mmCIF file of C-alpha atoms and ligand atoms in Angstrom:
data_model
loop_
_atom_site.group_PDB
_atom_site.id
_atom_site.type_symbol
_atom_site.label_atom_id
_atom_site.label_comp_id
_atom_site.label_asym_id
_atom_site.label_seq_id
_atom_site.Cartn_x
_atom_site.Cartn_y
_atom_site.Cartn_z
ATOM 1 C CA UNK A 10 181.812 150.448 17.025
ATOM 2 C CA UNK A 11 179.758 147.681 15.587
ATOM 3 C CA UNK A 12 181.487 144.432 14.140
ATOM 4 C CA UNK A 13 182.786 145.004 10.788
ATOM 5 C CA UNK A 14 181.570 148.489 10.254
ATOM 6 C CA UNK A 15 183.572 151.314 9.554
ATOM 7 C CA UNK A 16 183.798 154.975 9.995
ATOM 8 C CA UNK A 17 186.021 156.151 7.030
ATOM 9 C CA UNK A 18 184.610 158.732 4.802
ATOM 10 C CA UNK A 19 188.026 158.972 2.974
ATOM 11 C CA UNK A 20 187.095 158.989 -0.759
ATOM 12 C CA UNK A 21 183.482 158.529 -0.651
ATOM 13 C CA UNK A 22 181.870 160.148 -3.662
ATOM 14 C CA UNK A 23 178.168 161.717 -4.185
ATOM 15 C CA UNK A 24 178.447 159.568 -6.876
ATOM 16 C CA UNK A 25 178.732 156.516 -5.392
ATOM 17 C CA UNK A 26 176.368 157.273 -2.576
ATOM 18 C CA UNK A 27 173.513 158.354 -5.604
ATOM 19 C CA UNK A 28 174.490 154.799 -7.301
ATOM 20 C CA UNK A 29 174.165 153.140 -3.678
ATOM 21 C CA UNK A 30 170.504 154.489 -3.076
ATOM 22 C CA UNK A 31 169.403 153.334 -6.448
ATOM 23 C CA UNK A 32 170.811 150.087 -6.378
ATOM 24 C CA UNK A 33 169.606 149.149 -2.368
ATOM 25 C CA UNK A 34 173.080 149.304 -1.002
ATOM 26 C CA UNK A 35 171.686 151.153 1.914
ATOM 27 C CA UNK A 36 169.938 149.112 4.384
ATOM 28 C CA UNK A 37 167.799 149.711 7.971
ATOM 29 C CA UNK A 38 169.752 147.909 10.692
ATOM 30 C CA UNK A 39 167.422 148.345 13.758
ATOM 31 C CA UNK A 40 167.932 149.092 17.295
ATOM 32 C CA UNK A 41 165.223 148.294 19.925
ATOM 33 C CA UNK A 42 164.016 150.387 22.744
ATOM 34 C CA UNK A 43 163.016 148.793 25.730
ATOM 35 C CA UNK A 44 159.739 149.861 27.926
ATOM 36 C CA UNK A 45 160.817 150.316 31.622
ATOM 37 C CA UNK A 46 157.828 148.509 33.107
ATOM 38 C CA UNK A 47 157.056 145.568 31.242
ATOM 39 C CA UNK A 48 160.933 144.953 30.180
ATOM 40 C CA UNK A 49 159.842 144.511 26.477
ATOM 41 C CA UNK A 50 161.372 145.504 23.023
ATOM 42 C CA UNK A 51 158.226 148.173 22.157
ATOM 43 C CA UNK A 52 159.658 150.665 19.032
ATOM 44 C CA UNK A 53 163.097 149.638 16.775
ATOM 45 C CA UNK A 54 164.688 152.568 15.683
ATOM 46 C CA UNK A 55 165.492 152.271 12.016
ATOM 47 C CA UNK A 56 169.501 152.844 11.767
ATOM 48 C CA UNK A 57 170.816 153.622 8.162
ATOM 49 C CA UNK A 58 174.239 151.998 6.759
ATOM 50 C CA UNK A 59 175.830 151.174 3.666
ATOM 51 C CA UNK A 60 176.381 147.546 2.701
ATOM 52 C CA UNK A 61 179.595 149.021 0.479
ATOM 53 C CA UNK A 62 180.248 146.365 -1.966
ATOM 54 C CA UNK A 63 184.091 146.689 -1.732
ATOM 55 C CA UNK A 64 184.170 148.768 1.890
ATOM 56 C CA UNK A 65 181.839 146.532 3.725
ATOM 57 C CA UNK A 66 179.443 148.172 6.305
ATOM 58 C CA UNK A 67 179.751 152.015 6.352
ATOM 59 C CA UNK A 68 178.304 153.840 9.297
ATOM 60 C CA UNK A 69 175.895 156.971 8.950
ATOM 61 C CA UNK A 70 178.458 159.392 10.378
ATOM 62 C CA UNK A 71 180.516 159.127 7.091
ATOM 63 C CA UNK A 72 177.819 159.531 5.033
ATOM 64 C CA UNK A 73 174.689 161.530 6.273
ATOM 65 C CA UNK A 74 177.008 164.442 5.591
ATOM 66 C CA UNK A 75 177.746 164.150 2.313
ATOM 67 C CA UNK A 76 173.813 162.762 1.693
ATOM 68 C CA UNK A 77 172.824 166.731 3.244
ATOM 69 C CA UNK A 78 174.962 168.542 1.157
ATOM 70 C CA UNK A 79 174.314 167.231 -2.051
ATOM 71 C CA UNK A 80 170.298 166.681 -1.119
ATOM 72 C CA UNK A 81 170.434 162.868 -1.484
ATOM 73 C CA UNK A 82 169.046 163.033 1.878
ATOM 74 C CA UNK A 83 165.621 162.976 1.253
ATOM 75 C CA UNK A 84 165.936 159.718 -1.363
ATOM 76 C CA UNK A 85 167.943 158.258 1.465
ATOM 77 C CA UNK A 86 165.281 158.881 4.146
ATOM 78 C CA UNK A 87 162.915 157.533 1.685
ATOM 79 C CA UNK A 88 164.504 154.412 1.306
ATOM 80 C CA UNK A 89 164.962 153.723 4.608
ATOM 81 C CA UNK A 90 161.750 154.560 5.769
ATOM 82 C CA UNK A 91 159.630 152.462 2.970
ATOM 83 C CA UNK A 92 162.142 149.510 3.633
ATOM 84 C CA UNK A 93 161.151 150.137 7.878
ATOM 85 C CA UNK A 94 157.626 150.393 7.088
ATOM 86 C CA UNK A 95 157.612 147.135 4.653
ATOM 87 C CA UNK A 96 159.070 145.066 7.390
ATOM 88 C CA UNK A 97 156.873 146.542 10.253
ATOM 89 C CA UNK A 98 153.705 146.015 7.755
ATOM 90 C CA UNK A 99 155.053 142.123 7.938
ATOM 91 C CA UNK A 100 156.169 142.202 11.460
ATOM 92 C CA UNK A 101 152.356 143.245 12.203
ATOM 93 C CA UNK A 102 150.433 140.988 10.109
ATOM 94 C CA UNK A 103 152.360 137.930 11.991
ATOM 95 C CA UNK A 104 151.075 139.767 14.819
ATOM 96 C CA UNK A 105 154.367 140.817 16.389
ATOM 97 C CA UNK A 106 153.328 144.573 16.978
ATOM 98 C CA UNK A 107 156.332 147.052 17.352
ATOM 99 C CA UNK A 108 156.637 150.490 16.642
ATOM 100 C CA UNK A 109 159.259 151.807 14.621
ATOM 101 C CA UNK A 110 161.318 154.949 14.274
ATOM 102 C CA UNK A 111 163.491 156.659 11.357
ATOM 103 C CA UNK A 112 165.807 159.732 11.710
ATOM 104 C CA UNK A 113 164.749 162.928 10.137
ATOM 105 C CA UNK A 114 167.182 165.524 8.989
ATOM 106 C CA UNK A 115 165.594 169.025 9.701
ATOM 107 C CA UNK A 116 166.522 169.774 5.952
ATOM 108 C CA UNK A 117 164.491 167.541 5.046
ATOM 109 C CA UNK A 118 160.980 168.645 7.357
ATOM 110 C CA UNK A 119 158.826 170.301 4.805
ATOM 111 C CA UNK A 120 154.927 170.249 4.087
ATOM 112 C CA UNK A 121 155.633 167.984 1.091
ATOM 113 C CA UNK A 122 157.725 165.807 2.924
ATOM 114 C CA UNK A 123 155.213 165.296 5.701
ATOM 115 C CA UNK A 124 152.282 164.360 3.079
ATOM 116 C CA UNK A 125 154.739 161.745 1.587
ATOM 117 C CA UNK A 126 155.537 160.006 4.652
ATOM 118 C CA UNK A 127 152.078 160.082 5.640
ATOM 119 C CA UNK A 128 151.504 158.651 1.838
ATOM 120 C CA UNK A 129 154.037 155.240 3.066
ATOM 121 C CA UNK A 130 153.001 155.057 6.240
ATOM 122 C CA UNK A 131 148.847 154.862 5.194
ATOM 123 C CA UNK A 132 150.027 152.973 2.009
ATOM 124 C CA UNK A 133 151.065 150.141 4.214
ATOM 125 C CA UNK A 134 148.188 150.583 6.248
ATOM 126 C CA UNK A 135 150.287 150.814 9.594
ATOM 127 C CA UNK A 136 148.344 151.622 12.793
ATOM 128 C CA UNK A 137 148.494 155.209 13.919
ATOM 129 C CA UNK A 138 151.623 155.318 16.059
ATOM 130 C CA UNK A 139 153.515 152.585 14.284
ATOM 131 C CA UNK A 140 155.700 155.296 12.683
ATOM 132 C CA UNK A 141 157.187 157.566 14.915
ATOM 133 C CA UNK A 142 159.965 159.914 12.953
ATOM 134 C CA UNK A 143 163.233 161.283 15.415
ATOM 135 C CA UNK A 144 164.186 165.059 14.700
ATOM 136 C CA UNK A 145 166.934 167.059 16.323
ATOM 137 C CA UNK A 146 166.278 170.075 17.145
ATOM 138 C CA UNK A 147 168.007 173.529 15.778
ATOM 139 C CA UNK A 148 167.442 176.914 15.570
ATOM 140 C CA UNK A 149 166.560 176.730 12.252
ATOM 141 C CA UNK A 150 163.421 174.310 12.786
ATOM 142 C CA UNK A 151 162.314 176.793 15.514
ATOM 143 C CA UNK A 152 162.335 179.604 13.149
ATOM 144 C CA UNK A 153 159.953 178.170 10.600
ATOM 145 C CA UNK A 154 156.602 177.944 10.312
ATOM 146 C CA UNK A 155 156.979 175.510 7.095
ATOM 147 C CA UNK A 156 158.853 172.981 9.210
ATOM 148 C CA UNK A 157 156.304 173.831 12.382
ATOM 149 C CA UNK A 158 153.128 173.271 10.324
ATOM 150 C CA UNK A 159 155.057 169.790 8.916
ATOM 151 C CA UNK A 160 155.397 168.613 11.914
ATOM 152 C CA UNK A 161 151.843 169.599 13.450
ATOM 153 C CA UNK A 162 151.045 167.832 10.389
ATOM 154 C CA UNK A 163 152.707 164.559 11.013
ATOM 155 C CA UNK A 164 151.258 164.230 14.457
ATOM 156 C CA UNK A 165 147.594 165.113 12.986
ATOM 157 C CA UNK A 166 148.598 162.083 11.069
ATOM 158 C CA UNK A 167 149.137 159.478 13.763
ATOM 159 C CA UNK A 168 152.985 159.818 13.396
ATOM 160 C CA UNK A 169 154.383 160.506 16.492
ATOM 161 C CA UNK A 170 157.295 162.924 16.717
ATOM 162 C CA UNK A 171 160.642 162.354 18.605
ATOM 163 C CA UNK A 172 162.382 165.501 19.527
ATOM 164 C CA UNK A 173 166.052 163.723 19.084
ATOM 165 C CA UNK A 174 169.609 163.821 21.245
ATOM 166 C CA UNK A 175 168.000 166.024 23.918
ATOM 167 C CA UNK A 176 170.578 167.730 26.076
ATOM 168 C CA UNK A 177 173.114 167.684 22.972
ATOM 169 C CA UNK A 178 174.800 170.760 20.800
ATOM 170 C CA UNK A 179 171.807 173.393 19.872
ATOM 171 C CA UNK A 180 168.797 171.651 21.958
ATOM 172 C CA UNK A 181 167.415 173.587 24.763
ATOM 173 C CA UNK A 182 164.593 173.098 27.584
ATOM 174 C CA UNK A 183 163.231 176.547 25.555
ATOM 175 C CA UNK A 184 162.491 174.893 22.102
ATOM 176 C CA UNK A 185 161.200 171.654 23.795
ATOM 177 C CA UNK A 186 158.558 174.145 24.650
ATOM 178 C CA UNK A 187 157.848 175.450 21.746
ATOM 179 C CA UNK A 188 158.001 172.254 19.636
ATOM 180 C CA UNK A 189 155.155 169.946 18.884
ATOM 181 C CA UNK A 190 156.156 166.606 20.074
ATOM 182 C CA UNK A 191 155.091 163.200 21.417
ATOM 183 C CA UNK A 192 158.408 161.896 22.809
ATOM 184 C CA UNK A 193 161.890 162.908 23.768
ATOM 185 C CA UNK A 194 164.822 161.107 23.940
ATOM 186 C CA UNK A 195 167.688 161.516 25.994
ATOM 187 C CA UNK A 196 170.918 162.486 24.820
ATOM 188 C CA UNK A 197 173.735 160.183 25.840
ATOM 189 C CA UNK A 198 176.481 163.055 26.466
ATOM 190 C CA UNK A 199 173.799 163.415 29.868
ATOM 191 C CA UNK A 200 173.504 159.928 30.467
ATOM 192 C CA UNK A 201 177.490 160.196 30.960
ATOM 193 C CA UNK A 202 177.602 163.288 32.684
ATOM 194 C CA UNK A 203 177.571 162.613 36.281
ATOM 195 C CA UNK A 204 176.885 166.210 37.280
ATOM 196 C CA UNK A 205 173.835 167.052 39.598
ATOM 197 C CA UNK A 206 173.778 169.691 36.844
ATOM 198 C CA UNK A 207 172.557 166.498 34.135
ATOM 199 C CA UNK A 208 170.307 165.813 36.513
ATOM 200 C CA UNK A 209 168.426 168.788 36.600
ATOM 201 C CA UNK A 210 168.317 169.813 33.067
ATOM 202 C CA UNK A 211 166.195 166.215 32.916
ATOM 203 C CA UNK A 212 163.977 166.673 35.476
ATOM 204 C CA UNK A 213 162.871 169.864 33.394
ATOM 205 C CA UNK A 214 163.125 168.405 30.532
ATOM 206 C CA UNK A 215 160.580 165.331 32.005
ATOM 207 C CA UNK A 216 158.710 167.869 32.869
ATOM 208 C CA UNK A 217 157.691 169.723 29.916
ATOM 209 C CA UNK A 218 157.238 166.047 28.295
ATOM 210 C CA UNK A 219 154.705 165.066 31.208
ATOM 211 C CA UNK A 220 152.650 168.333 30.444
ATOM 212 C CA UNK A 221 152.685 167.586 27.035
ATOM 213 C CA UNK A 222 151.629 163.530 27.536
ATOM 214 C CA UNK A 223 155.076 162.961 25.906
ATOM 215 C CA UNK A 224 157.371 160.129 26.273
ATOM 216 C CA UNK A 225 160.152 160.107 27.818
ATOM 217 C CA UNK A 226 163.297 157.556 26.519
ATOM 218 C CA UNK A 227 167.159 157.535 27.498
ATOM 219 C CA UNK A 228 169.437 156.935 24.888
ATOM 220 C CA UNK A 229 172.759 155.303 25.553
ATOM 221 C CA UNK A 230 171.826 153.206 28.419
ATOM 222 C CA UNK A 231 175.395 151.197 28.420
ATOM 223 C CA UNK A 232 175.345 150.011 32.002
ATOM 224 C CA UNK A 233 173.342 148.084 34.718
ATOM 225 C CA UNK A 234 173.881 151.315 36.772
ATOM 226 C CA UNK A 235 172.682 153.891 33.489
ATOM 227 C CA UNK A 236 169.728 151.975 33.260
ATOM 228 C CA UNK A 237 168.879 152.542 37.236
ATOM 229 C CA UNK A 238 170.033 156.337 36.652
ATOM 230 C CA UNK A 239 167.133 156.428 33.477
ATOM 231 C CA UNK A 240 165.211 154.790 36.081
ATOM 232 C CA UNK A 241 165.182 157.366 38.701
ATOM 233 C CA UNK A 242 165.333 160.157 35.960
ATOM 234 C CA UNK A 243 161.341 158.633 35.578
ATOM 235 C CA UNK A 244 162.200 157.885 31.580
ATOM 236 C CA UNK A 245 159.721 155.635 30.106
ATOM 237 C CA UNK A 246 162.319 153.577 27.684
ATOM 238 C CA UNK A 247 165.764 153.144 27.164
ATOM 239 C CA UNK A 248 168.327 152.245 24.444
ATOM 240 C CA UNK A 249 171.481 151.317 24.682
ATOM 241 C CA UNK A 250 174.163 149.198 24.200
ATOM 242 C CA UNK A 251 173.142 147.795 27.943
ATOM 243 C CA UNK A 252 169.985 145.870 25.713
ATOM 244 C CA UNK A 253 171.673 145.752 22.318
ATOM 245 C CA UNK A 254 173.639 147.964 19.383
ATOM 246 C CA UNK A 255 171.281 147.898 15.862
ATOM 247 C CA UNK A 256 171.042 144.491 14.351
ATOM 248 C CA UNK A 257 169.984 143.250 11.002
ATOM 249 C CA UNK A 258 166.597 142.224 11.193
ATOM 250 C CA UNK A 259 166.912 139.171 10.961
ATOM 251 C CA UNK A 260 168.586 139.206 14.347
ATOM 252 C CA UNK A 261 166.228 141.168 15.626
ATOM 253 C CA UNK A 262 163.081 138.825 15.091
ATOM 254 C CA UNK A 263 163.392 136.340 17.768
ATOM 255 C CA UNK A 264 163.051 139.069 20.601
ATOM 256 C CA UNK A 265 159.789 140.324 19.272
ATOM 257 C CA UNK A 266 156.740 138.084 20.788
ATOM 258 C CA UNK A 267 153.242 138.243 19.646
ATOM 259 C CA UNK A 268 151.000 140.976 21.108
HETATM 260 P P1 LIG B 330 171.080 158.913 16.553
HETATM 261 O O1 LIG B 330 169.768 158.989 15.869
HETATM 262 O O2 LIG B 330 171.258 159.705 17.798
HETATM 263 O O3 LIG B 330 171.323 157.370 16.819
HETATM 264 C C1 LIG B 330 172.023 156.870 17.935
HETATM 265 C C2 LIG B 330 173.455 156.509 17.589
HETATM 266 O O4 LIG B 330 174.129 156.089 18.778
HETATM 267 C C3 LIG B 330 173.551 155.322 16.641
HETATM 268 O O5 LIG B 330 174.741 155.497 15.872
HETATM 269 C C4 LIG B 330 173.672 154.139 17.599
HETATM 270 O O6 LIG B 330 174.268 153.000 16.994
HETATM 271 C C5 LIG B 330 174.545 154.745 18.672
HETATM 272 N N1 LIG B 330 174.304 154.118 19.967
HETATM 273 C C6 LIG B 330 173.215 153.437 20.385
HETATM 274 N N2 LIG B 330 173.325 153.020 21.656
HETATM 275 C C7 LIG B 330 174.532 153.452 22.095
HETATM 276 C C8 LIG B 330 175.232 153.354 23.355
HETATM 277 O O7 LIG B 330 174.764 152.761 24.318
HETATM 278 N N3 LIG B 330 176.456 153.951 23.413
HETATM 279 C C9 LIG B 330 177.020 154.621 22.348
HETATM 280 N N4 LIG B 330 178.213 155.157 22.503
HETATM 281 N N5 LIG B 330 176.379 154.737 21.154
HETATM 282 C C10 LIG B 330 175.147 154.171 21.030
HETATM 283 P P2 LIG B 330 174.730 155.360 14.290
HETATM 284 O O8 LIG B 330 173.860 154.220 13.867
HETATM 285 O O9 LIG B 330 176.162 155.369 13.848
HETATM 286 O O10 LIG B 330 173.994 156.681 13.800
HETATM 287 C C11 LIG B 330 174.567 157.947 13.958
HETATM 288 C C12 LIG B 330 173.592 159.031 13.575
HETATM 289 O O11 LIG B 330 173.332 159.014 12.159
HETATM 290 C C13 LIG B 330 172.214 158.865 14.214
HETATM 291 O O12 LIG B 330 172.265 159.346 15.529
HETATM 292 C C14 LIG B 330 171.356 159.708 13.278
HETATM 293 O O13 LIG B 330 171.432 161.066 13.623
HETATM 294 C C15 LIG B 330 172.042 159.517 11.934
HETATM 295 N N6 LIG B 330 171.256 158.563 11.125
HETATM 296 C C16 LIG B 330 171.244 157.220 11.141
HETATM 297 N N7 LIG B 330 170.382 156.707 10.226
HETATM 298 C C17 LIG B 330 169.802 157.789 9.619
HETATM 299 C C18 LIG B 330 168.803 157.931 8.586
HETATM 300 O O14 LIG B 330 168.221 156.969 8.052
HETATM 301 N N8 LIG B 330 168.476 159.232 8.222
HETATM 302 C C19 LIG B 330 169.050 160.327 8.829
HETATM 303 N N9 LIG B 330 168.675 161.550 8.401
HETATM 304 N N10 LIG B 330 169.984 160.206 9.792
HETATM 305 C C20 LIG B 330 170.360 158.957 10.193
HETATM 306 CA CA1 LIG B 331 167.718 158.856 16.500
HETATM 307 CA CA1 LIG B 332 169.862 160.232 19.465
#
């Protein structure tokens, strides 16, 4: 758990959340990913919480939930990603290029939503492939041609596509090929499982990415000997605790160099 932040959804209202949106309570912290080869900071992954102004700093577990079922989700991944994009606009015109990413609920992946990002993203004149957004898969998203064309159509726009906690709960090697994509990322329930059965399931899933021109990261890199395991797994980036948890910003800034 991160200093000061909290996990307790006890009493947290879709009130309060609504009133939290509106008033900028909810703020990107950002975690970087690291590129195996040159050993740089290349995409921060936008990382939502809630600066609560009596609770302090509320992690997204508690509230993601409660933002889902009562449809503030898509105002929340609004926020977050035109507060993202604003600061990677800035990072870029000081000429410190990164990429960034921002999580995705599949409820929120329609047609619509896919123009509007597109909308912030060209708005703030970002490169193509500044913006990459992180989607878990389900069932659900496999099903539907809506959510299909969306994300065919976010690609098409130079927004890459992350195909989120691979290896975890409803993902399978069988919708990774069915999925547009341009990167996967590495559950961390198969970083920690030691089995030669982890290993195999990513070496498909690799794979599939290859064939695709995908890349390839591992998520929850918390150890010297994780990061050789992401290594030999032939993953292009990592993340993990190993480099650093997400940060303000601010703290952030000093490990970003000029391009
Ligand atoms: P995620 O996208 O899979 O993000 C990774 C989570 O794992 C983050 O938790 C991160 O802080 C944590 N983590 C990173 N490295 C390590 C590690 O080495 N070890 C361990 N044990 N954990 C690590 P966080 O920030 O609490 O976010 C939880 C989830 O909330 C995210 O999972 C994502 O699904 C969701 N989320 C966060 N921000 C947003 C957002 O803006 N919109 C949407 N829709 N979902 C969000
Ligand atoms: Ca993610
Ligand atoms: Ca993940």
């Amino acid at each position: 758990m991160e200093r000061g932040a909290s996990n307790a959804t006890a009493g947290l209202e879709v009130g309060e959340l609504r009133r939290a949106v509106t008033r900028g309570e909810l703020v990107a912290y950002y975690q970087p990913e690291y590129d195996l080869t040159t050993g740089r900071p290349v995409v921060l992954e936008a990382l939502c919480r809630w600066v609560h102004p009596d609770r302090g700093l509320i992690l997204p577990d508690s509230f993601i939930p409660i933002a889902e079922r009562s449809g503030l989700i898509a105002d929340l991944g609004r926020a977050i990603l035109e507060q993202s994009g604003r600061r990677a606009a800035e990072w870029h015109q000081r000429g410190l290029r990164v990429g960034i990413a921002v999580n995705i609920s599949p409820s929120q992946l329609t047609p619509a939503f896919a123009e509007a990002v597109l909308e912030i993203v060209h708005g703030l004149g970002l490169p193509r492939w500044t913006v990459t957004a992180e989607i878990t898969e389900t069932p659900a998203l496999l099903e539907s041609c809506d959510e299909y064309r969306a994300l065919a159509a976010l690609i098409d726009g130079g927004v890459g596509i992350s195909i989120d906690d691979f290896g975890a709960g409803t993902t399978s090697v069988e919708g990774l090929r069915r999925m547009p994509f341009t990167e996967v990322k590495i559950d961390r329930s198969l970083m920690r499982d030691r089995r030669a059965e982890a290993d195999d399931l990513v070496a498909e899933c690799v794979e599939i990415a290859r064939a695709q021109s995908a890349i390839v990261v591992a998520e929850g890199v918390e150890t010297a000997d994780d990061l050789e395991r992401a290594r030999r797994w032939g993953c292009d980036r990592a993340q993990g605790y190993y480099f650093s948890p997400a940060v303000a910003a601010e703290e952030l800034e000093p490990l970003l160099q000029p391009a």
